mmCIF file of C-alpha atoms in Angstrom:
data_model
loop_
_atom_site.group_PDB
_atom_site.id
_atom_site.type_symbol
_atom_site.label_atom_id
_atom_site.label_comp_id
_atom_site.label_asym_id
_atom_site.label_seq_id
_atom_site.Cartn_x
_atom_site.Cartn_y
_atom_site.Cartn_z
ATOM 1 C CA GLU A 931 163.266 24.039 64.655
ATOM 2 C CA ALA A 932 166.324 21.568 64.694
ATOM 3 C CA ALA A 933 166.531 21.633 68.674
ATOM 4 C CA ALA A 934 163.180 20.994 69.465
ATOM 5 C CA GLY A 935 163.066 17.415 67.586
ATOM 6 C CA MET A 936 165.952 16.835 69.390
ATOM 7 C CA GLY A 937 164.489 17.419 73.103
ATOM 8 C CA TYR A 938 166.351 20.412 73.846
ATOM 9 C CA VAL A 939 166.213 21.461 77.534
ATOM 10 C CA ALA A 940 167.232 25.362 77.842
ATOM 11 C CA GLU A 941 168.949 26.976 80.629
ATOM 12 C CA SER A 942 169.797 23.892 83.061
ATOM 13 C CA SER A 943 169.936 20.685 82.472
ATOM 14 C CA ALA A 944 168.626 17.279 84.390
ATOM 15 C CA GLU A 945 171.608 16.863 86.020
ATOM 16 C CA ASP A 946 171.021 20.565 87.858
ATOM 17 C CA ALA A 947 167.591 19.923 88.335
ATOM 18 C CA GLY A 948 167.934 16.977 90.780
ATOM 19 C CA GLY A 949 168.730 14.145 88.602
ATOM 20 C CA ASP A 950 172.601 12.649 88.799
ATOM 21 C CA LYS A 951 174.529 10.745 86.342
ATOM 22 C CA GLU A 952 174.583 8.021 89.018
ATOM 23 C CA GLY A 953 170.872 7.470 89.506
ATOM 24 C CA GLY A 954 169.498 8.476 86.163
ATOM 25 C CA ALA A 955 166.166 7.527 85.132
ATOM 26 C CA GLY A 956 166.111 4.418 87.530
ATOM 27 C CA SER A 957 166.167 6.643 90.871
ATOM 28 C CA LEU A 958 162.655 7.237 90.630
ATOM 29 C CA GLU A 959 160.535 4.493 92.481
ATOM 30 C CA GLY A 960 156.821 3.897 93.560
ATOM 31 C CA GLU A 961 154.593 7.001 94.314
ATOM 32 C CA GLU A 962 157.399 9.580 93.371
ATOM 33 C CA ARG A 963 157.638 7.947 89.886
ATOM 34 C CA ASP A 964 153.750 7.847 89.829
ATOM 35 C CA ARG A 965 153.501 11.414 90.587
ATOM 36 C CA ALA A 966 156.261 12.198 87.748
ATOM 37 C CA GLU A 967 154.525 10.010 85.298
ATOM 38 C CA GLY A 968 151.269 12.040 85.769
ATOM 39 C CA VAL A 969 152.967 15.236 85.422
ATOM 40 C CA ALA A 970 154.609 14.065 82.196
ATOM 41 C CA ALA A 971 150.995 13.022 80.748
ATOM 42 C CA ALA A 972 149.663 16.196 81.535
ATOM 43 C CA LEU A 973 152.657 17.911 80.165
ATOM 44 C CA GLY A 974 151.981 16.016 76.908
ATOM 45 C CA GLU A 975 148.441 16.601 76.625
ATOM 46 C CA ALA A 976 148.828 20.493 77.443
ATOM 47 C CA MET A 977 151.798 20.650 74.578
ATOM 48 C CA ARG A 978 149.529 18.450 71.838
ATOM 49 C CA LYS A 979 146.001 20.735 72.416
ATOM 50 C CA SER A 980 148.761 23.905 72.350
ATOM 51 C CA ASN A 981 149.898 23.062 68.931
ATOM 52 C CA ALA A 982 146.667 22.190 67.644
ATOM 53 C CA GLU A 983 145.085 25.262 68.710
ATOM 54 C CA ALA A 984 147.926 27.375 67.081
ATOM 55 C CA VAL A 985 147.288 30.287 69.271
ATOM 56 C CA GLU A 986 149.938 32.234 70.742
ATOM 57 C CA VAL A 987 150.165 31.787 74.577
ATOM 58 C CA MET A 988 152.504 33.169 77.134
ATOM 59 C CA ASP A 989 152.978 31.026 80.475
ATOM 60 C CA ARG A 990 149.543 29.246 80.358
ATOM 61 C CA PRO A 991 149.432 26.975 83.937
ATOM 62 C CA VAL A 992 149.473 23.452 82.928
ATOM 63 C CA PRO A 993 146.757 21.713 85.145
ATOM 64 C CA ALA A 994 147.511 18.643 86.810
ATOM 65 C CA ALA A 995 151.422 19.891 86.864
ATOM 66 C CA GLU A 996 151.714 22.030 89.493
ATOM 67 C CA GLY A 997 154.090 24.926 89.044
ATOM 68 C CA TRP A 998 154.666 24.028 85.285
ATOM 69 C CA SER A 999 153.433 26.491 82.524
ATOM 70 C CA LEU A 1000 153.247 26.154 78.592
ATOM 71 C CA ARG A 1001 154.269 29.058 75.803
ATOM 72 C CA TRP A 1002 153.345 28.597 72.044
ATOM 73 C CA ARG A 1003 154.519 31.084 69.446
ATOM 74 C CA PRO A 1004 154.236 31.277 65.760
ATOM 75 C CA ARG A 1005 157.250 30.784 64.097
ATOM 76 C CA ARG A 1006 158.571 33.930 61.870
ATOM 77 C CA ASN A 1007 158.359 31.935 58.535
ATOM 78 C CA GLY A 1008 154.463 32.068 59.288
ATOM 79 C CA GLY A 1009 152.445 29.292 57.974
ATOM 80 C CA GLY A 1010 150.642 28.862 60.620
ATOM 81 C CA LYS A 1011 153.004 26.438 62.519
ATOM 82 C CA GLY A 1012 154.771 27.373 65.723
ATOM 83 C CA ASP A 1013 156.595 26.147 68.631
ATOM 84 C CA SER A 1014 155.731 25.128 72.349
ATOM 85 C CA CYS A 1015 157.926 25.264 75.153
ATOM 86 C CA LEU A 1016 156.958 23.705 78.518
ATOM 87 C CA ILE A 1017 158.445 26.012 81.769
ATOM 88 C CA ALA A 1018 159.470 24.188 84.595
ATOM 89 C CA PRO A 1019 158.732 25.410 88.390
ATOM 90 C CA ASP A 1020 162.407 26.607 88.391
ATOM 91 C CA GLY A 1021 162.507 28.356 84.971
ATOM 92 C CA THR A 1022 163.944 25.398 82.860
ATOM 93 C CA LYS A 1023 162.564 25.299 79.464
ATOM 94 C CA ALA A 1024 161.818 21.757 77.900
ATOM 95 C CA TRP A 1025 160.955 22.393 74.012
ATOM 96 C CA SER A 1026 159.807 18.648 73.738
ATOM 97 C CA ILE A 1027 157.976 16.043 75.782
ATOM 98 C CA ARG A 1028 161.012 13.944 76.004
ATOM 99 C CA ALA A 1029 163.187 16.963 77.371
ATOM 100 C CA ALA A 1030 160.607 17.394 80.197
ATOM 101 C CA ARG A 1031 160.806 13.610 80.891
ATOM 102 C CA ARG A 1032 164.322 13.695 81.171
ATOM 103 C CA PHE A 1033 163.595 16.938 83.834
ATOM 104 C CA LEU A 1034 161.826 14.781 85.628
ATOM 105 C CA ARG A 1035 164.111 12.070 85.763
ATOM 106 C CA LEU A 1036 161.812 9.624 83.835
ATOM 107 C CA GLU A 1037 164.166 9.140 81.103
ATOM 108 C CA PRO A 1038 168.092 9.327 81.321
ATOM 109 C CA PRO A 1039 169.948 12.566 80.576
ATOM 110 C CA MET A 1040 170.833 13.161 76.921
ATOM 111 C CA GLY A 1041 174.213 11.520 76.184
ATOM 112 C CA ALA A 1042 174.159 8.817 78.975
ATOM 113 C CA ILE A 1043 172.984 6.026 76.590
ATOM 114 C CA ALA A 1044 176.038 6.873 74.375
ATOM 115 C CA SER A 1045 178.328 7.537 76.924
ATOM 116 C CA GLU A 1046 177.371 3.634 78.587
ATOM 117 C CA ARG A 1047 177.741 2.100 75.179
ATOM 118 C CA ALA A 1048 181.267 3.656 74.786
ATOM 119 C CA VAL A 1049 182.547 2.096 78.040
ATOM 120 C CA ALA A 1050 180.909 -1.004 77.082
ATOM 121 C CA GLY A 1051 182.454 -1.017 73.572
ATOM 122 C CA PRO A 1052 180.526 -2.365 70.464
ATOM 123 C CA THR A 1053 178.194 -4.862 70.226
ATOM 124 C CA ARG A 1054 178.247 -7.800 67.985
#
């Protein structure tokens, strides 16, 4: 549950999935960025719908996000709540929209902003 709120990406990172530390989120431009934004929007809508339905699904294809699928499973403690997981075409699991956006290189990898601040030093 805590990992879901932090945008945990399992099995591989955005760097492994084609993103790099040098290019980061700014490496997408033009049509490529528009396409990735469209996929991210479709993933967000699918995740919201799945959470609202609260019905267990395994590997449901996400419309308008070719190769992506969604899983929703109830939590062990019950209460009608559950967790959604987006699965990228390469099998990478993203437990939040933000993690999926990092995978798509629309946002910098986790820790990139903090490490940039450490190099730049404190601001006043």
